[in-house]
Amino acid sequence: MLLLFIFLSLATLSNSEPEDVIVQLLYKPKDCKDIGKHGDIMHVQYLGRFYDSKKVFDSSYRRDNVPFHYTLGVGGVIEGYQMGTKDMCINERRRLIVPSKYAYGKGGTDNIPGYSTLMFDVHLVQINNSPPNYPVPIDLPKETVSEGNQHCEHRVKIGDLVEITFVGSLPDGKIFDNGTMTPLKFIVGSGQILEGIEEGIVNFCKESNIIMEIPPAKAYGDRWEGPVPQWSYVYYNVTVTKHIVRDEIEDGDANLQCENLHMPSDCDMGYKVKAGDYVELSYKVLNKEKVLLGDGEMRYPVEER
């Protein structure tokens, strides 16, 4: 019985993990001239997950986005990490699938069981004393497919009302969010949408089409969002379909006017909105001539002013 148990355990292990380190290229800049070599100090942002469950066990993003550093080819990190990051250039991103023999082996660590296959998403941001590339600028991996009317009178800025269509995908190409048939309206800078998308469309014209890669800190961070894992990069293909500049919208701070259209009869006895509450509402945006410019729905936390 003992021999049979050992045989089955070894067979299961050999079938569940790769023999060697697998390196998958996620992003490589066109100008790839600063390449890490033996003895260089590599500064990386990384996300470490278990290969089978995809559960996060470690991440540099959890430590105030401070990159982790090690010496290439010398030590200070598991062997599979050294093998998988050879010849990387600054701003390149790779996914490493590391079998246990090149990670923590049969002994494991306090939070990593023995014989664990690990997966790392690694972003090289600096080599030795080269100019650092963190925090990751949102426009670094942004590609303009079409800029619409390049000579438009007004470009998108904070406070403007925009409408966009979009497709969101994961690094492996899987689509998790599709707004091509249901455009989304929002005021830029209001926090109604991912911070990365808001930053990504600023300074573009109506009808512009932008592909942007959004780092975790400006996407979903440590939240699991459906099929989007914690600390994951996401890709968005965004088209600006409508754009109304802030000057055409009544200034809500300088000329705030409130008109009560409906008040529930039991409002005085019920719960009233206060700072710290999370509300959902529908709205209409009018210009000074009371012409409807747009409408929609939004959800946001109420801040104290």
mmCIF file of C-alpha atoms in Angstrom:
data_model
loop_
_atom_site.group_PDB
_atom_site.id
_atom_site.type_symbol
_atom_site.label_atom_id
_atom_site.label_comp_id
_atom_site.label_asym_id
_atom_site.label_seq_id
_atom_site.Cartn_x
_atom_site.Cartn_y
_atom_site.Cartn_z
ATOM 1 C CA MET A 1 0.000 0.000 0.000
ATOM 2 C CA LEU A 2 2.852 2.410 0.824
ATOM 3 C CA LEU A 3 4.593 1.812 -2.522
ATOM 4 C CA LEU A 4 1.317 2.313 -4.383
ATOM 5 C CA PHE A 5 0.720 5.638 -2.581
ATOM 6 C CA ILE A 6 4.185 6.928 -3.480
ATOM 7 C CA PHE A 7 3.749 5.931 -7.133
ATOM 8 C CA LEU A 8 0.382 7.699 -7.420
ATOM 9 C CA SER A 9 1.704 10.851 -5.757
ATOM 10 C CA LEU A 10 4.661 11.099 -8.126
ATOM 11 C CA ALA A 11 2.476 10.443 -11.144
ATOM 12 C CA THR A 12 0.077 13.186 -10.123
ATOM 13 C CA LEU A 13 2.941 15.608 -9.597
ATOM 14 C CA SER A 14 4.519 14.941 -12.999
ATOM 15 C CA ASN A 15 1.229 15.535 -14.788
ATOM 16 C CA SER A 16 0.314 18.745 -12.974
ATOM 17 C CA GLU A 17 3.302 20.985 -13.651
ATOM 18 C CA PRO A 18 5.601 21.770 -16.580
ATOM 19 C CA GLU A 19 9.122 20.375 -16.745
ATOM 20 C CA ASP A 20 10.798 23.712 -17.422
ATOM 21 C CA VAL A 21 10.145 27.407 -16.886
ATOM 22 C CA ILE A 22 7.637 28.719 -19.436
ATOM 23 C CA VAL A 23 8.051 32.347 -20.526
ATOM 24 C CA GLN A 24 5.111 34.142 -22.162
ATOM 25 C CA LEU A 25 5.614 37.625 -23.633
ATOM 26 C CA LEU A 26 2.868 40.038 -22.552
ATOM 27 C CA TYR A 27 4.315 43.321 -23.818
ATOM 28 C CA LYS A 28 7.591 44.382 -25.431
ATOM 29 C CA PRO A 29 8.379 47.995 -26.385
ATOM 30 C CA LYS A 30 9.392 48.676 -29.962
ATOM 31 C CA ASP A 31 12.575 50.375 -28.777
ATOM 32 C CA CYS A 32 14.102 47.534 -26.756
ATOM 33 C CA LYS A 33 17.682 48.720 -26.252
ATOM 34 C CA ASP A 34 18.139 48.705 -22.444
ATOM 35 C CA ILE A 35 18.485 44.962 -21.792
ATOM 36 C CA GLY A 36 19.369 43.345 -18.485
ATOM 37 C CA LYS A 37 22.573 41.292 -18.411
ATOM 38 C CA HIS A 38 24.432 39.163 -15.869
ATOM 39 C CA GLY A 39 25.247 41.200 -12.765
ATOM 40 C CA ASP A 40 22.699 43.962 -13.416
ATOM 41 C CA ILE A 41 20.348 45.064 -10.663
ATOM 42 C CA MET A 42 16.812 44.450 -11.922
ATOM 43 C CA HIS A 43 13.940 46.509 -10.499
ATOM 44 C CA VAL A 44 10.591 44.848 -11.197
ATOM 45 C CA GLN A 45 6.921 45.114 -10.396
ATOM 46 C CA TYR A 46 5.393 41.667 -10.084
ATOM 47 C CA LEU A 47 2.288 39.683 -9.268
ATOM 48 C CA GLY A 48 2.786 36.175 -7.877
ATOM 49 C CA ARG A 49 0.000 33.605 -8.101
ATOM 50 C CA PHE A 50 -0.455 29.873 -7.737
ATOM 51 C CA TYR A 51 -0.647 28.394 -11.223
ATOM 52 C CA ASP A 52 -3.586 26.074 -10.494
ATOM 53 C CA SER A 53 -5.892 28.307 -8.424
ATOM 54 C CA LYS A 54 -4.664 31.709 -9.712
ATOM 55 C CA LYS A 55 -4.775 32.880 -6.084
ATOM 56 C CA VAL A 56 -2.382 35.742 -5.302
ATOM 57 C CA PHE A 57 0.323 34.916 -2.742
ATOM 58 C CA ASP A 58 2.598 37.935 -3.206
ATOM 59 C CA SER A 59 2.733 41.228 -5.088
ATOM 60 C CA SER A 60 4.918 44.336 -5.190
ATOM 61 C CA TYR A 61 1.752 46.363 -5.865
ATOM 62 C CA ARG A 62 0.634 45.637 -2.310
ATOM 63 C CA ARG A 63 3.670 47.464 -0.945
ATOM 64 C CA ASP A 64 2.854 50.981 -2.145
ATOM 65 C CA ASN A 65 3.910 50.035 -5.684
ATOM 66 C CA VAL A 66 7.576 49.891 -4.600
ATOM 67 C CA PRO A 67 9.470 47.638 -7.066
ATOM 68 C CA PHE A 68 11.387 44.567 -5.928
ATOM 69 C CA HIS A 69 15.058 44.361 -6.938
ATOM 70 C CA TYR A 70 17.577 41.553 -7.336
ATOM 71 C CA THR A 71 20.855 40.904 -9.144
ATOM 72 C CA LEU A 72 20.456 39.008 -12.412
ATOM 73 C CA GLY A 73 22.372 35.725 -12.448
ATOM 74 C CA VAL A 74 23.700 36.104 -8.903
ATOM 75 C CA GLY A 75 20.892 35.165 -6.511
ATOM 76 C CA GLY A 76 18.433 36.748 -4.143
ATOM 77 C CA VAL A 77 15.450 35.245 -5.946
ATOM 78 C CA ILE A 78 14.260 31.772 -6.974
ATOM 79 C CA GLU A 79 16.041 30.114 -9.890
ATOM 80 C CA GLY A 80 12.968 30.152 -12.124
ATOM 81 C CA TYR A 81 12.748 33.925 -11.737
ATOM 82 C CA GLN A 82 16.376 34.290 -12.820
ATOM 83 C CA MET A 83 15.834 31.999 -15.809
ATOM 84 C CA GLY A 84 12.644 33.736 -16.915
ATOM 85 C CA THR A 85 13.927 37.321 -16.774
ATOM 86 C CA LYS A 86 17.106 36.971 -18.824
ATOM 87 C CA ASP A 87 17.451 39.464 -21.689
ATOM 88 C CA MET A 88 14.446 41.539 -20.587
ATOM 89 C CA CYS A 89 14.418 45.193 -21.596
ATOM 90 C CA ILE A 90 13.003 48.129 -19.655
ATOM 91 C CA ASN A 91 9.193 48.258 -19.791
ATOM 92 C CA GLU A 92 8.949 44.683 -21.062
ATOM 93 C CA ARG A 93 6.402 42.453 -19.339
ATOM 94 C CA ARG A 94 6.498 38.675 -19.143
ATOM 95 C CA ARG A 95 4.482 35.900 -17.546
ATOM 96 C CA LEU A 96 6.605 33.171 -15.975
ATOM 97 C CA ILE A 97 5.227 29.726 -15.166
ATOM 98 C CA VAL A 98 7.708 28.198 -12.742
ATOM 99 C CA PRO A 99 7.599 24.505 -11.756
ATOM 100 C CA SER A 100 8.346 23.696 -8.128
ATOM 101 C CA LYS A 101 11.877 22.410 -8.822
ATOM 102 C CA TYR A 102 12.836 25.949 -9.916
ATOM 103 C CA ALA A 103 10.786 27.592 -7.137
ATOM 104 C CA TYR A 104 10.472 26.344 -3.532
ATOM 105 C CA GLY A 105 10.585 22.585 -4.159
ATOM 106 C CA LYS A 106 9.073 20.069 -1.805
ATOM 107 C CA GLY A 107 9.646 22.196 1.293
ATOM 108 C CA GLY A 108 7.681 25.262 0.221
ATOM 109 C CA THR A 109 7.513 28.318 2.493
ATOM 110 C CA ASP A 110 5.177 29.593 5.194
ATOM 111 C CA ASN A 111 2.499 30.528 2.618
ATOM 112 C CA ILE A 112 3.516 28.347 -0.339
ATOM 113 C CA PRO A 113 2.942 24.579 -0.049
ATOM 114 C CA GLY A 114 5.561 22.144 -1.282
ATOM 115 C CA TYR A 115 5.512 21.138 -4.964
ATOM 116 C CA SER A 116 3.666 24.345 -5.938
ATOM 117 C CA THR A 117 3.844 25.559 -9.519
ATOM 118 C CA LEU A 118 3.934 29.346 -9.465
ATOM 119 C CA MET A 119 3.024 32.037 -11.986
ATOM 120 C CA PHE A 120 4.577 35.513 -12.032
ATOM 121 C CA ASP A 121 3.581 38.540 -14.110
ATOM 122 C CA VAL A 122 6.796 40.563 -14.204
ATOM 123 C CA HIS A 123 7.269 44.153 -15.397
ATOM 124 C CA LEU A 124 10.886 45.404 -15.620
ATOM 125 C CA VAL A 125 10.862 49.109 -14.715
ATOM 126 C CA GLN A 126 14.527 49.881 -14.091
ATOM 127 C CA ILE A 127 18.026 48.449 -14.594
ATOM 128 C CA ASN A 128 20.821 49.574 -12.246
ATOM 129 C CA ASN A 129 20.623 53.373 -12.135
ATOM 130 C CA SER A 130 18.695 53.890 -15.358
ATOM 131 C CA PRO A 131 15.807 56.392 -15.218
ATOM 132 C CA PRO A 132 12.995 54.695 -13.288
ATOM 133 C CA ASN A 133 9.735 53.914 -15.037
ATOM 134 C CA TYR A 134 7.440 53.680 -12.037
ATOM 135 C CA PRO A 135 4.768 54.372 -11.193
ATOM 136 C CA VAL A 136 3.766 53.190 -14.648
ATOM 137 C CA PRO A 137 2.553 56.162 -16.726
ATOM 138 C CA ILE A 138 -0.829 55.459 -18.278
ATOM 139 C CA ASP A 139 0.245 56.716 -21.690
ATOM 140 C CA LEU A 140 3.277 54.438 -21.895
ATOM 141 C CA PRO A 141 1.448 51.499 -23.510
ATOM 142 C CA LYS A 142 -1.265 53.584 -25.192
ATOM 143 C CA GLU A 143 -1.713 53.309 -28.936
ATOM 144 C CA THR A 144 -3.807 55.696 -31.017
ATOM 145 C CA VAL A 145 -5.684 53.779 -33.686
ATOM 146 C CA SER A 146 -7.495 56.866 -34.979
ATOM 147 C CA GLU A 147 -7.513 60.397 -33.587
ATOM 148 C CA GLY A 148 -10.781 61.402 -35.211
ATOM 149 C CA ASN A 149 -10.723 65.085 -36.111
ATOM 150 C CA GLN A 150 -7.138 65.987 -35.197
ATOM 151 C CA HIS A 151 -7.918 69.699 -35.551
ATOM 152 C CA CYS A 152 -10.992 69.685 -33.304
ATOM 153 C CA GLU A 153 -11.652 72.930 -31.447
ATOM 154 C CA HIS A 154 -12.013 71.230 -28.075
ATOM 155 C CA ARG A 155 -10.161 68.196 -26.781
ATOM 156 C CA VAL A 156 -11.385 66.096 -23.870
ATOM 157 C CA LYS A 157 -10.481 67.504 -20.454
ATOM 158 C CA ILE A 158 -11.460 67.023 -16.832
ATOM 159 C CA GLY A 159 -15.067 68.090 -16.232
ATOM 160 C CA ASP A 160 -16.277 67.399 -19.770
ATOM 161 C CA LEU A 161 -19.188 65.083 -20.521
ATOM 162 C CA VAL A 162 -18.236 62.222 -22.838
ATOM 163 C CA GLU A 163 -19.792 59.103 -24.287
ATOM 164 C CA ILE A 164 -17.601 56.132 -25.137
ATOM 165 C CA THR A 165 -17.864 52.635 -26.547
ATOM 166 C CA PHE A 166 -15.304 50.140 -25.323
ATOM 167 C CA VAL A 167 -14.035 46.574 -25.184
ATOM 168 C CA GLY A 168 -12.057 45.352 -22.172
ATOM 169 C CA SER A 169 -9.772 42.327 -22.313
ATOM 170 C CA LEU A 170 -7.273 40.476 -20.145
ATOM 171 C CA PRO A 171 -3.570 39.984 -21.009
ATOM 172 C CA ASP A 172 -4.426 36.594 -22.566
ATOM 173 C CA GLY A 173 -6.912 38.281 -24.947
ATOM 174 C CA LYS A 174 -10.075 37.109 -23.180
ATOM 175 C CA ILE A 175 -12.814 39.773 -23.374
ATOM 176 C CA PHE A 176 -14.452 40.502 -20.005
ATOM 177 C CA ASP A 177 -16.239 43.803 -20.720
ATOM 178 C CA ASN A 178 -18.033 44.853 -23.914
ATOM 179 C CA GLY A 179 -19.716 48.227 -24.325
ATOM 180 C CA THR A 180 -19.825 48.445 -28.113
ATOM 181 C CA MET A 181 -23.625 48.305 -28.245
ATOM 182 C CA THR A 182 -24.333 50.200 -25.010
ATOM 183 C CA PRO A 183 -22.292 53.433 -24.922
ATOM 184 C CA LEU A 184 -21.316 54.752 -21.498
ATOM 185 C CA LYS A 185 -21.784 58.432 -20.578
ATOM 186 C CA PHE A 186 -19.844 60.054 -17.749
ATOM 187 C CA ILE A 187 -18.151 63.257 -16.642
ATOM 188 C CA VAL A 188 -14.365 62.965 -16.911
ATOM 189 C CA GLY A 189 -12.783 63.075 -13.468
ATOM 190 C CA SER A 190 -15.966 62.150 -11.602
ATOM 191 C CA GLY A 191 -14.753 58.678 -10.677
ATOM 192 C CA GLN A 192 -17.639 56.938 -12.429
ATOM 193 C CA ILE A 193 -15.275 54.752 -14.453
ATOM 194 C CA LEU A 194 -11.779 53.286 -14.128
ATOM 195 C CA GLU A 195 -9.152 55.928 -13.393
ATOM 196 C CA GLY A 196 -7.016 54.586 -16.230
ATOM 197 C CA ILE A 197 -9.771 55.087 -18.820
ATOM 198 C CA GLU A 198 -10.403 58.647 -17.613
ATOM 199 C CA GLU A 199 -6.715 59.502 -17.896
ATOM 200 C CA GLY A 200 -6.383 57.685 -21.186
ATOM 201 C CA ILE A 201 -8.975 59.734 -23.099
ATOM 202 C CA VAL A 202 -7.830 63.177 -21.920
ATOM 203 C CA ASN A 203 -6.536 65.411 -24.762
ATOM 204 C CA PHE A 204 -8.200 63.332 -27.470
ATOM 205 C CA CYS A 205 -10.890 64.528 -29.883
ATOM 206 C CA LYS A 206 -14.352 63.174 -30.544
ATOM 207 C CA GLU A 207 -14.284 59.984 -32.681
ATOM 208 C CA SER A 208 -10.767 59.112 -31.469
ATOM 209 C CA ASN A 209 -10.063 55.402 -31.024
ATOM 210 C CA ILE A 210 -7.476 54.522 -28.376
ATOM 211 C CA ILE A 211 -6.068 51.201 -27.192
ATOM 212 C CA MET A 212 -4.704 51.480 -23.669
ATOM 213 C CA GLU A 213 -3.020 49.139 -21.232
ATOM 214 C CA ILE A 214 -4.032 49.985 -17.684
ATOM 215 C CA PRO A 215 -1.843 48.956 -14.715
ATOM 216 C CA PRO A 216 -3.496 47.423 -11.642
ATOM 217 C CA ALA A 217 -3.271 50.587 -9.542
ATOM 218 C CA LYS A 218 -5.459 52.417 -12.078
ATOM 219 C CA ALA A 219 -7.749 49.467 -12.826
ATOM 220 C CA TYR A 220 -9.224 47.071 -10.252
ATOM 221 C CA GLY A 221 -6.300 46.856 -7.813
ATOM 222 C CA ASP A 222 -6.807 44.226 -5.142
ATOM 223 C CA ARG A 223 -10.461 43.612 -6.095
ATOM 224 C CA TRP A 224 -11.667 40.509 -7.897
ATOM 225 C CA GLU A 225 -13.916 41.865 -10.665
ATOM 226 C CA GLY A 226 -15.659 38.887 -12.266
ATOM 227 C CA PRO A 227 -13.044 37.166 -14.444
ATOM 228 C CA VAL A 228 -10.447 39.884 -13.699
ATOM 229 C CA PRO A 229 -8.033 38.610 -11.021
ATOM 230 C CA GLN A 230 -6.483 40.770 -8.335
ATOM 231 C CA TRP A 231 -3.632 43.067 -9.379
ATOM 232 C CA SER A 232 -4.171 42.377 -13.063
ATOM 233 C CA TYR A 233 -3.334 44.571 -16.032
ATOM 234 C CA VAL A 234 -6.318 45.172 -18.310
ATOM 235 C CA TYR A 235 -6.562 46.359 -21.903
ATOM 236 C CA TYR A 236 -9.265 48.677 -23.223
ATOM 237 C CA ASN A 237 -10.112 49.625 -26.795
ATOM 238 C CA VAL A 238 -12.018 52.900 -26.377
ATOM 239 C CA THR A 239 -13.780 55.152 -28.912
ATOM 240 C CA VAL A 240 -14.978 58.630 -27.923
ATOM 241 C CA THR A 241 -18.393 58.864 -29.598
ATOM 242 C CA LYS A 242 -19.660 62.109 -28.033
ATOM 243 C CA HIS A 243 -17.975 65.045 -26.326
ATOM 244 C CA ILE A 244 -19.560 68.042 -24.608
ATOM 245 C CA VAL A 245 -17.150 70.565 -23.107
ATOM 246 C CA ARG A 246 -17.603 71.685 -19.544
ATOM 247 C CA ASP A 247 -18.356 75.291 -20.531
ATOM 248 C CA GLU A 248 -21.571 74.120 -22.188
ATOM 249 C CA ILE A 249 -22.780 72.549 -18.954
ATOM 250 C CA GLU A 250 -24.092 74.657 -16.115
ATOM 251 C CA ASP A 251 -21.371 75.198 -13.520
ATOM 252 C CA GLY A 252 -22.560 73.099 -10.617
ATOM 253 C CA ASP A 253 -20.218 74.785 -8.109
ATOM 254 C CA ALA A 254 -20.657 78.466 -8.994
ATOM 255 C CA ASN A 255 -24.346 78.481 -9.968
ATOM 256 C CA LEU A 256 -25.873 75.633 -8.032
ATOM 257 C CA GLN A 257 -29.648 75.694 -8.278
ATOM 258 C CA CYS A 258 -31.840 72.985 -6.830
ATOM 259 C CA GLU A 259 -35.453 72.430 -7.758
ATOM 260 C CA ASN A 260 -37.414 69.794 -5.914
ATOM 261 C CA LEU A 261 -39.330 67.796 -8.525
ATOM 262 C CA HIS A 262 -40.585 65.111 -6.147
ATOM 263 C CA MET A 263 -40.349 64.535 -2.404
ATOM 264 C CA PRO A 264 -41.624 61.273 -0.857
ATOM 265 C CA SER A 265 -44.332 61.920 1.715
ATOM 266 C CA ASP A 266 -42.409 60.069 4.418
ATOM 267 C CA CYS A 267 -39.025 61.660 3.644
ATOM 268 C CA ASP A 268 -38.804 63.409 7.033
ATOM 269 C CA MET A 269 -39.198 60.061 8.746
ATOM 270 C CA GLY A 270 -36.900 58.142 6.437
ATOM 271 C CA TYR A 271 -33.170 57.910 5.898
ATOM 272 C CA LYS A 272 -31.482 60.921 4.269
ATOM 273 C CA VAL A 273 -28.248 60.880 2.317
ATOM 274 C CA LYS A 274 -25.143 61.925 4.234
ATOM 275 C CA ALA A 275 -21.392 61.955 3.679
ATOM 276 C CA GLY A 276 -19.971 58.439 3.437
ATOM 277 C CA ASP A 277 -23.110 56.916 1.892
ATOM 278 C CA TYR A 278 -22.972 55.129 -1.465
ATOM 279 C CA VAL A 279 -25.751 56.290 -3.801
ATOM 280 C CA GLU A 280 -27.135 55.344 -7.189
ATOM 281 C CA LEU A 281 -28.991 57.932 -9.246
ATOM 282 C CA SER A 282 -30.165 58.850 -12.717
ATOM 283 C CA TYR A 283 -29.471 62.282 -14.164
ATOM 284 C CA LYS A 284 -29.960 64.630 -17.082
ATOM 285 C CA VAL A 285 -27.451 67.262 -18.181
ATOM 286 C CA LEU A 286 -28.837 70.548 -19.561
ATOM 287 C CA ASN A 287 -27.095 73.616 -20.883
ATOM 288 C CA LYS A 288 -28.057 77.148 -19.860
ATOM 289 C CA GLU A 289 -30.837 77.169 -22.463
ATOM 290 C CA LYS A 290 -32.247 73.994 -20.847
ATOM 291 C CA VAL A 291 -31.386 71.920 -23.920
ATOM 292 C CA LEU A 292 -30.747 68.271 -23.044
ATOM 293 C CA LEU A 293 -27.080 67.427 -23.571
ATOM 294 C CA GLY A 294 -27.050 63.940 -22.127
ATOM 295 C CA ASP A 295 -28.398 61.637 -19.465
ATOM 296 C CA GLY A 296 -27.434 58.452 -17.707
ATOM 297 C CA GLU A 297 -26.980 56.692 -14.396
ATOM 298 C CA MET A 298 -24.130 56.769 -11.902
ATOM 299 C CA ARG A 299 -23.063 55.186 -8.629
ATOM 300 C CA TYR A 300 -20.607 56.902 -6.301
ATOM 301 C CA PRO A 301 -19.711 57.536 -2.628
ATOM 302 C CA VAL A 302 -20.920 60.847 -1.181
ATOM 303 C CA GLU A 303 -18.000 62.969 -0.045
ATOM 304 C CA GLU A 304 -18.053 65.625 2.655
ATOM 305 C CA ARG A 305 -17.393 69.128 1.319
#
